[in-house]
Amino acid sequence: MSSFETVPAVCRHFGICGGCTEQDVPAAIYQAEKRQTLVDALAQAGFGDAAIAPMVMVPMGTRRRVDFAAMRVAGAVRLGFHAARSREVVDIVECPLAMPSIAALIGPLRVLLGRLGGFRKSGSVLINVLDHGLDVSVVLDGEASAADRSWLVAFAREQGLVRISLGDEPVLVAGAVTLDVGGLVVTPPPGAFLQPTVAGEAAIRAAVMAGLPGKLTRKSRIVELYAGVGTLTGALLAQARVQAFEGSKAACAALEAAARLAGVTGRVVVENRDLARRPVTAKELAGAAAVVLDPPFDGAGPQMRAIIESNVSRVIYVSCNAEALAREAKWLRQGGFGVVAATPVDQFPASRHLESVVVFARQA
Ligand SMILES: C[S@@+](CC[C@H](N)C(=O)[O-])C[C@H]1O[C@@H](n2cnc3c(N)ncnc32)[C@H](O)[C@@H]1O
């Protein structure tokens, strides 16, 4: 950010670790400049006059999903995050961004990785904090031996994890692997995408719900694209039927199972589809009361054309990348949409990444 003034950083790894690069920016400047990211993205798309809500703030120490990188260098294990614009792993001993229960695992994980023969040079450890404990997925660059698996089991027991997995293969399930995502109780697959913070997720959900058209009935249909494990689906189901599309088979299975558990299978249809290769067509979208989309970092790409060519008049776009949002919001403007509401969410505190929810309506 553009500030010359600085404040002391809260983390000892600041300046070396590639995460949280804005820790030394004074709060008022940080908040103003980050909100400006959304102002600029929408202005770039031609919506210079869009009304933008105050930014929803998310505190440090609340991140519940962390993907640590690991390297073995001359026998020693480095565990942490990549240095800025580098593949080097910065070995960390603390992470004030993460929930304390995640930060407390850093030391023990380093010891565990050191014992695993299947960890040769590089690997990663993804941690999701679920409702009843931590869910850990370890990715190695070599074959895990029986001894490695025993180390993982012992580690999970010692640390009281609900599950430990090798990639997407559970090695031990030791507790209830569930997460309430606003109405649906899901069992996320190992390493599942979750919104990084509970507060950020709640803010996104609230902005999406506030952006729905007013005249919904229980028969109305909402098309949800990039639905993941159903983070938004449960809340949407309270208002309308939902047709959910998602590219991960495992996430679809988790969402379907959660819908069965909640007794709402008659109101939601889940389809596993790669929306980059086979976007939902304008014909399939026809008659939907709204499209809610939460695409990956690069945006929705070819899916946008079908949305614009459809007769859908309300589009709620959840974005984690202001550049992709600027590009795709411009297409929506060219397709006849205006901005009804825009909410920035500081889902990635102390970084330059901004989450936002923008509600578009087709102009008469
Ligand atoms: C930002 S996440 C949002 C997930 C969900 N809405 C949530 O809030 O948890 C993006 C989702 O898009 C899915 N995805 C990525 N590429 C995709 C593709 N080409 N087709 C369909 N889904 C895709 C990912 O698996 C992920 O679940």
Short mmCIF file of C-alpha atoms and ligand atoms in Angstrom, two decimals:
data_model
loop_
_atom_site.label_atom_id
_atom_site.label_comp_id
_atom_site.label_asym_id
_atom_site.label_seq_id
_atom_site.Cartn_x
_atom_site.Cartn_y
_atom_site.Cartn_z
CA MET A 1 0.00 0.00 0.00
CA SER A 2 1.07 3.59 -0.50
CA SER A 3 1.65 4.65 3.13
CA PHE A 4 5.05 6.04 4.17
CA GLU A 5 3.98 5.91 7.80
CA THR A 6 4.38 2.52 9.46
CA VAL A 7 3.28 0.81 12.66
CA PRO A 8 5.04 -2.12 14.36
CA ALA A 9 4.16 -5.48 12.77
CA VAL A 10 2.56 -8.07 15.06
CA CYS A 11 4.43 -11.07 13.66
CA ARG A 12 8.17 -11.74 14.01
CA HIS A 13 8.26 -13.18 10.47
CA PHE A 14 6.99 -9.96 8.90
CA GLY A 15 9.12 -8.83 5.95
CA ILE A 16 10.40 -12.35 5.23
CA CYS A 17 7.21 -14.42 5.09
CA GLY A 18 5.15 -13.74 1.96
CA GLY A 19 1.83 -13.65 3.87
CA CYS A 20 0.38 -10.61 5.72
CA THR A 21 2.54 -8.10 3.86
CA GLU A 22 0.50 -5.08 5.02
CA GLN A 23 0.90 -5.54 8.78
CA ASP A 24 2.87 -2.33 9.18
CA VAL A 25 0.31 -0.09 7.47
CA PRO A 26 -1.63 2.12 9.92
CA ALA A 27 -5.20 0.80 10.36
CA ALA A 28 -7.02 3.83 8.92
CA ILE A 29 -4.85 3.88 5.79
CA TYR A 30 -5.07 0.10 5.41
CA GLN A 31 -8.86 0.12 5.61
CA ALA A 32 -9.31 3.06 3.27
CA GLU A 33 -6.92 1.69 0.64
CA LYS A 34 -8.34 -1.82 0.78
CA ARG A 35 -11.92 -0.61 0.35
CA GLN A 36 -10.61 1.48 -2.53
CA THR A 37 -9.61 -1.79 -4.26
CA LEU A 38 -13.30 -2.50 -4.80
CA VAL A 39 -14.06 1.12 -5.76
CA ASP A 40 -11.29 0.91 -8.40
CA ALA A 41 -12.34 -2.53 -9.69
CA LEU A 42 -15.91 -1.38 -10.24
CA ALA A 43 -14.77 1.94 -11.74
CA GLN A 44 -12.57 -0.02 -14.16
CA ALA A 45 -15.66 -2.00 -15.14
CA GLY A 46 -17.50 1.26 -15.83
CA PHE A 47 -19.37 1.43 -12.52
CA GLY A 48 -17.65 4.56 -11.21
CA ASP A 49 -20.79 5.66 -9.37
CA ALA A 50 -21.53 2.35 -7.57
CA ALA A 51 -22.49 2.71 -3.91
CA ILE A 52 -20.03 0.71 -1.86
CA ALA A 53 -20.72 -0.39 1.72
CA PRO A 54 -18.19 0.08 4.52
CA MET A 55 -15.68 -2.77 4.64
CA VAL A 56 -16.53 -5.66 6.97
CA MET A 57 -13.44 -6.17 9.14
CA VAL A 58 -12.15 -9.60 10.15
CA PRO A 59 -9.64 -9.73 13.03
CA MET A 60 -6.22 -11.41 12.95
CA GLY A 61 -6.08 -14.72 14.82
CA THR A 62 -9.34 -16.01 13.31
CA ARG A 63 -8.19 -17.79 10.17
CA ARG A 64 -9.62 -21.33 10.33
CA ARG A 65 -8.12 -22.69 7.10
CA VAL A 66 -4.38 -22.65 6.54
CA ASP A 67 -2.28 -24.36 3.87
CA PHE A 68 1.31 -24.57 5.13
CA ALA A 69 4.15 -25.30 2.73
CA ALA A 70 6.97 -27.64 3.81
CA MET A 71 10.52 -28.24 2.55
CA ARG A 72 13.31 -30.53 3.66
CA VAL A 73 16.61 -28.71 3.35
CA ALA A 74 19.80 -30.56 4.29
CA GLY A 75 17.77 -32.85 6.53
CA ALA A 76 16.00 -30.03 8.40
CA VAL A 77 12.28 -29.39 7.96
CA ARG A 78 11.02 -25.94 7.12
CA LEU A 79 7.31 -25.36 7.67
CA GLY A 80 5.51 -22.11 6.96
CA PHE A 81 4.66 -19.97 3.97
CA HIS A 82 6.48 -19.08 0.79
CA ALA A 83 8.61 -15.95 0.80
CA ALA A 84 7.25 -13.17 -1.41
CA ARG A 85 7.55 -14.09 -5.12
CA SER A 86 9.63 -17.16 -4.28
CA ARG A 87 9.33 -20.94 -3.89
CA GLU A 88 11.50 -20.76 -0.74
CA VAL A 89 9.62 -21.79 2.39
CA VAL A 90 10.03 -19.43 5.35
CA ASP A 91 10.23 -21.54 8.51
CA ILE A 92 7.82 -20.06 11.05
CA VAL A 93 7.33 -20.46 14.77
CA GLU A 94 4.18 -18.35 15.05
CA CYS A 95 1.27 -17.22 12.89
CA PRO A 96 -0.83 -14.44 14.45
CA LEU A 97 -3.15 -14.65 11.44
CA ALA A 98 -4.30 -18.19 12.23
CA MET A 99 -6.56 -19.40 15.01
CA PRO A 100 -4.44 -20.27 18.08
CA SER A 101 -5.33 -23.98 17.72
CA ILE A 102 -3.70 -23.98 14.26
CA ALA A 103 -0.67 -21.97 15.39
CA ALA A 104 -0.14 -24.44 18.26
CA LEU A 105 0.35 -27.26 15.73
CA ILE A 106 3.29 -25.63 13.90
CA GLY A 107 6.02 -27.07 16.17
CA PRO A 108 4.52 -30.58 16.50
CA LEU A 109 3.91 -30.74 12.73
CA ARG A 110 7.54 -29.92 12.02
CA VAL A 111 8.59 -32.84 14.23
CA LEU A 112 6.05 -35.15 12.54
CA LEU A 113 7.23 -34.23 9.03
CA GLY A 114 10.83 -34.88 10.04
CA ARG A 115 9.86 -38.49 10.86
CA LEU A 116 8.06 -39.24 7.60
CA GLY A 117 10.14 -41.14 5.05
CA GLY A 118 7.58 -40.23 2.37
CA PHE A 119 8.45 -36.55 2.85
CA ARG A 120 11.49 -36.10 0.64
CA LYS A 121 11.92 -32.50 -0.43
CA SER A 122 8.59 -30.73 -0.53
CA GLY A 123 5.10 -31.16 0.83
CA SER A 124 2.23 -29.28 2.39
CA VAL A 125 -0.15 -29.46 5.32
CA LEU A 126 -3.68 -28.15 5.03
CA ILE A 127 -5.57 -27.55 8.26
CA ASN A 128 -9.31 -26.87 8.50
CA VAL A 129 -10.83 -26.10 11.88
CA LEU A 130 -14.21 -27.85 11.98
CA ASP A 131 -16.93 -27.71 14.65
CA HIS A 132 -15.38 -30.43 16.83
CA GLY A 133 -11.67 -30.06 16.16
CA LEU A 134 -8.91 -29.87 13.60
CA ASP A 135 -8.93 -31.71 10.28
CA VAL A 136 -5.40 -32.13 8.87
CA SER A 137 -4.41 -33.24 5.39
CA VAL A 138 -0.73 -33.95 4.71
CA VAL A 139 0.60 -33.99 1.13
CA LEU A 140 3.98 -35.69 0.58
CA ASP A 141 6.23 -35.94 -2.48
CA GLY A 142 7.04 -39.61 -1.85
CA GLU A 143 5.20 -42.85 -1.06
CA ALA A 144 4.03 -43.01 2.57
CA SER A 145 5.21 -46.21 4.28
CA ALA A 146 3.31 -48.19 6.91
CA ALA A 147 5.56 -46.53 9.51
CA ASP A 148 4.62 -43.08 8.15
CA ARG A 149 0.94 -43.95 8.54
CA SER A 150 1.55 -45.06 12.13
CA TRP A 151 3.26 -41.71 12.84
CA LEU A 152 0.23 -39.89 11.40
CA VAL A 153 -2.17 -41.91 13.56
CA ALA A 154 -0.09 -41.30 16.68
CA PHE A 155 0.10 -37.57 15.88
CA ALA A 156 -3.67 -37.32 15.37
CA ARG A 157 -4.30 -39.05 18.71
CA GLU A 158 -1.72 -36.96 20.58
CA GLN A 159 -3.09 -33.69 19.20
CA GLY A 160 -6.77 -34.65 19.48
CA LEU A 161 -7.49 -34.15 15.76
CA VAL A 162 -10.86 -35.18 14.36
CA ARG A 163 -9.22 -36.56 11.21
CA ILE A 164 -5.83 -36.91 9.57
CA SER A 165 -5.45 -37.70 5.87
CA LEU A 166 -2.76 -38.29 3.29
CA GLY A 167 -3.97 -35.98 0.54
CA ASP A 168 -7.63 -36.89 0.11
CA GLU A 169 -7.31 -40.33 1.74
CA PRO A 170 -8.36 -40.38 5.41
CA VAL A 171 -5.81 -42.24 7.56
CA LEU A 172 -7.64 -41.83 10.88
CA VAL A 173 -11.07 -40.46 11.73
CA ALA A 174 -11.10 -39.92 15.47
CA GLY A 175 -14.05 -37.58 16.01
CA ALA A 176 -17.06 -35.93 14.40
CA VAL A 177 -15.86 -34.47 11.09
CA THR A 178 -18.67 -31.95 10.70
CA LEU A 179 -19.17 -28.26 10.04
CA ASP A 180 -22.37 -26.27 10.25
CA VAL A 181 -22.39 -24.05 7.18
CA GLY A 182 -25.42 -21.91 7.90
CA GLY A 183 -28.21 -24.45 7.91
CA LEU A 184 -26.53 -27.54 6.50
CA VAL A 185 -24.21 -29.77 8.53
CA VAL A 186 -21.54 -31.04 6.13
CA THR A 187 -18.70 -33.52 6.40
CA PRO A 188 -16.10 -31.72 4.30
CA PRO A 189 -13.77 -33.96 2.30
CA PRO A 190 -10.09 -33.83 3.39
CA GLY A 191 -8.55 -30.49 2.37
CA ALA A 192 -11.95 -29.07 1.37
CA PHE A 193 -12.28 -25.45 0.41
CA LEU A 194 -13.83 -23.49 3.29
CA GLN A 195 -14.17 -19.74 3.54
CA PRO A 196 -10.99 -18.82 5.45
CA THR A 197 -12.74 -17.21 8.42
CA VAL A 198 -16.08 -17.71 10.15
CA ALA A 199 -16.68 -13.93 10.31
CA GLY A 200 -15.85 -13.52 6.62
CA GLU A 201 -18.18 -16.38 5.72
CA ALA A 202 -21.00 -14.82 7.76
CA ALA A 203 -20.47 -11.44 6.06
CA ILE A 204 -20.51 -13.02 2.60
CA ARG A 205 -23.65 -14.98 3.41
CA ALA A 206 -25.40 -11.87 4.77
CA ALA A 207 -24.51 -9.80 1.68
CA VAL A 208 -25.66 -12.58 -0.67
CA MET A 209 -28.98 -12.99 1.16
CA ALA A 210 -29.55 -9.21 1.22
CA GLY A 211 -28.94 -9.15 -2.54
CA LEU A 212 -31.63 -11.69 -3.45
CA PRO A 213 -34.65 -10.34 -5.32
CA GLY A 214 -37.61 -9.42 -3.10
CA LYS A 215 -40.32 -11.54 -4.64
CA LEU A 216 -39.09 -15.07 -3.99
CA THR A 217 -41.53 -17.89 -3.32
CA ARG A 218 -40.71 -21.40 -2.17
CA LYS A 219 -41.09 -22.44 -5.81
CA SER A 220 -38.51 -19.91 -7.05
CA ARG A 221 -35.23 -21.40 -8.29
CA ILE A 222 -31.80 -20.01 -7.53
CA VAL A 223 -28.85 -21.28 -9.57
CA GLU A 224 -25.71 -21.46 -7.45
CA LEU A 225 -22.44 -21.81 -9.36
CA TYR A 226 -19.18 -22.96 -7.68
CA ALA A 227 -21.16 -24.12 -4.64
CA GLY A 228 -18.30 -25.96 -2.89
CA VAL A 229 -19.52 -27.98 0.09
CA GLY A 230 -22.61 -25.75 0.38
CA THR A 231 -21.40 -22.76 2.39
CA LEU A 232 -24.15 -20.59 0.91
CA THR A 233 -26.59 -23.32 -0.12
CA GLY A 234 -28.25 -23.84 3.27
CA ALA A 235 -29.15 -20.16 3.61
CA LEU A 236 -30.37 -19.98 -0.01
CA LEU A 237 -32.56 -23.06 0.56
CA ALA A 238 -34.47 -21.18 3.24
CA GLN A 239 -35.66 -18.81 0.50
CA ALA A 240 -36.02 -20.92 -2.66
CA ARG A 241 -35.15 -24.16 -4.43
CA VAL A 242 -31.48 -24.37 -5.34
CA GLN A 243 -29.74 -25.88 -8.35
CA ALA A 244 -26.09 -26.11 -7.28
CA PHE A 245 -23.13 -26.70 -9.63
CA GLU A 246 -19.64 -27.55 -8.42
CA GLY A 247 -16.49 -28.92 -10.06
CA SER A 248 -15.23 -31.06 -7.18
CA LYS A 249 -16.88 -34.49 -7.01
CA ALA A 250 -16.04 -34.84 -3.32
CA ALA A 251 -17.58 -31.45 -2.47
CA CYS A 252 -20.75 -32.39 -4.39
CA ALA A 253 -21.00 -35.67 -2.46
CA ALA A 254 -20.59 -33.77 0.83
CA LEU A 255 -23.29 -31.26 -0.13
CA GLU A 256 -25.69 -34.01 -1.23
CA ALA A 257 -25.12 -35.93 2.02
CA ALA A 258 -25.74 -32.75 4.06
CA ALA A 259 -28.97 -32.11 2.15
CA ARG A 260 -30.13 -35.69 2.88
CA LEU A 261 -29.32 -35.22 6.55
CA ALA A 262 -31.33 -31.98 6.63
CA GLY A 263 -34.25 -33.60 4.78
CA VAL A 264 -34.14 -31.05 1.93
CA THR A 265 -33.21 -33.28 -1.01
CA GLY A 266 -36.47 -32.36 -2.76
CA ARG A 267 -35.43 -28.70 -2.80
CA VAL A 268 -31.84 -28.93 -4.01
CA VAL A 269 -30.28 -30.48 -7.08
CA VAL A 270 -26.51 -30.84 -7.02
CA GLU A 271 -24.56 -31.33 -10.23
CA ASN A 272 -20.85 -32.05 -10.55
CA ARG A 273 -19.76 -30.05 -13.57
CA ASP A 274 -16.58 -28.38 -14.79
CA LEU A 275 -17.96 -24.94 -15.55
CA ALA A 276 -14.84 -23.87 -17.48
CA ARG A 277 -15.34 -26.70 -19.99
CA ARG A 278 -19.11 -26.92 -19.87
CA PRO A 279 -20.71 -23.74 -18.54
CA VAL A 280 -24.36 -23.84 -17.48
CA THR A 281 -26.13 -22.59 -20.63
CA ALA A 282 -28.47 -19.63 -21.01
CA LYS A 283 -31.26 -22.14 -21.66
CA GLU A 284 -30.53 -23.99 -18.42
CA LEU A 285 -30.49 -20.70 -16.53
CA ALA A 286 -33.80 -19.55 -18.03
CA GLY A 287 -36.42 -18.68 -15.45
CA ALA A 288 -34.03 -18.67 -12.46
CA ALA A 289 -34.85 -15.95 -9.95
CA ALA A 290 -31.13 -15.31 -9.42
CA VAL A 291 -27.67 -16.64 -10.16
CA VAL A 292 -25.24 -16.72 -7.22
CA LEU A 293 -21.66 -17.38 -8.25
CA ASP A 294 -18.51 -17.72 -6.16
CA PRO A 295 -15.83 -18.57 -8.72
CA PRO A 296 -12.19 -19.52 -8.08
CA PHE A 297 -9.40 -16.89 -8.14
CA ASP A 298 -9.28 -16.54 -11.94
CA GLY A 299 -12.98 -15.76 -12.17
CA ALA A 300 -15.84 -17.46 -14.03
CA GLY A 301 -14.51 -16.91 -17.57
CA PRO A 302 -16.68 -18.64 -20.18
CA GLN A 303 -19.55 -19.06 -17.70
CA MET A 304 -20.17 -15.29 -17.79
CA ARG A 305 -21.31 -15.27 -21.42
CA ALA A 306 -24.16 -17.71 -20.70
CA ILE A 307 -25.26 -15.66 -17.70
CA ILE A 308 -25.36 -12.50 -19.80
CA GLU A 309 -27.17 -14.23 -22.69
CA SER A 310 -29.77 -15.73 -20.31
CA ASN A 311 -32.96 -14.02 -19.13
CA VAL A 312 -31.76 -13.97 -15.51
CA SER A 313 -32.07 -10.47 -14.10
CA ARG A 314 -30.25 -10.79 -10.76
CA VAL A 315 -26.61 -11.90 -10.44
CA ILE A 316 -24.79 -12.03 -7.10
CA TYR A 317 -21.05 -12.33 -7.60
CA VAL A 318 -18.78 -13.34 -4.71
CA SER A 319 -15.17 -12.51 -5.57
CA CYS A 320 -11.78 -13.19 -3.99
CA ASN A 321 -9.88 -11.41 -6.78
CA ALA A 322 -10.60 -7.78 -7.60
CA GLU A 323 -8.85 -8.03 -11.00
CA ALA A 324 -11.08 -10.87 -12.19
CA LEU A 325 -14.08 -9.04 -10.76
CA ALA A 326 -13.19 -5.86 -12.70
CA ARG A 327 -12.94 -7.84 -15.95
CA GLU A 328 -16.16 -9.80 -15.48
CA ALA A 329 -18.17 -6.90 -14.06
CA LYS A 330 -17.33 -5.03 -17.26
CA TRP A 331 -18.86 -7.85 -19.30
CA LEU A 332 -21.98 -7.64 -17.12
CA ARG A 333 -22.19 -3.88 -17.70
CA GLN A 334 -21.83 -4.39 -21.46
CA GLY A 335 -24.59 -7.04 -21.16
CA GLY A 336 -26.98 -4.51 -19.62
CA PHE A 337 -26.47 -5.00 -15.88
CA GLY A 338 -26.11 -2.32 -13.21
CA VAL A 339 -24.71 -2.56 -9.67
CA VAL A 340 -27.28 -2.67 -6.87
CA ALA A 341 -24.93 -3.20 -3.91
CA ALA A 342 -21.26 -3.88 -3.27
CA THR A 343 -19.73 -5.09 0.00
CA PRO A 344 -15.99 -5.38 0.63
CA VAL A 345 -14.99 -7.98 3.22
CA ASP A 346 -11.50 -8.00 4.77
CA GLN A 347 -11.40 -11.79 4.65
CA PHE A 348 -7.59 -11.80 4.21
CA PRO A 349 -6.43 -9.36 6.92
CA ALA A 350 -3.05 -7.64 6.52
CA SER A 351 -2.81 -8.71 2.87
CA ARG A 352 -3.70 -7.02 -0.39
CA HIS A 353 -6.34 -9.64 -1.23
CA LEU A 354 -9.91 -8.48 -1.00
CA GLU A 355 -13.10 -10.51 -0.84
CA SER A 356 -16.26 -8.80 -2.04
CA VAL A 357 -19.90 -9.44 -2.83
CA VAL A 358 -21.41 -7.47 -5.70
CA VAL A 359 -25.10 -7.58 -6.56
CA PHE A 360 -25.96 -6.89 -10.22
CA ALA A 361 -29.45 -6.34 -11.69
CA ARG A 362 -30.41 -6.22 -15.35
CA GLN A 363 -31.40 -2.67 -16.26
CA ALA A 364 -34.89 -2.20 -17.71
C1 LIG B 1 -14.13 -19.74 -3.98
S1 LIG B 1 -14.64 -21.41 -3.86
C2 LIG B 1 -16.31 -21.19 -3.35
C3 LIG B 1 -16.97 -22.38 -2.75
C4 LIG B 1 -18.24 -22.12 -1.94
N1 LIG B 1 -19.13 -21.21 -2.59
C5 LIG B 1 -17.89 -21.61 -0.56
O1 LIG B 1 -18.21 -20.48 -0.22
O2 LIG B 1 -17.31 -22.38 0.20
C6 LIG B 1 -14.71 -21.85 -5.53
C7 LIG B 1 -15.30 -23.22 -5.82
O3 LIG B 1 -15.25 -23.41 -7.24
C8 LIG B 1 -14.94 -24.75 -7.52
N2 LIG B 1 -14.37 -24.76 -8.89
C9 LIG B 1 -13.14 -24.38 -9.28
N3 LIG B 1 -13.01 -24.50 -10.61
C10 LIG B 1 -14.21 -24.96 -11.07
C11 LIG B 1 -14.72 -25.30 -12.36
N4 LIG B 1 -13.95 -25.19 -13.44
N5 LIG B 1 -15.99 -25.74 -12.45
C12 LIG B 1 -16.77 -25.85 -11.36
N6 LIG B 1 -16.34 -25.56 -10.11
C13 LIG B 1 -15.08 -25.13 -9.97
C14 LIG B 1 -13.96 -25.15 -6.43
O4 LIG B 1 -13.95 -26.56 -6.26
C15 LIG B 1 -14.54 -24.38 -5.22
O5 LIG B 1 -15.45 -25.20 -4.53
#
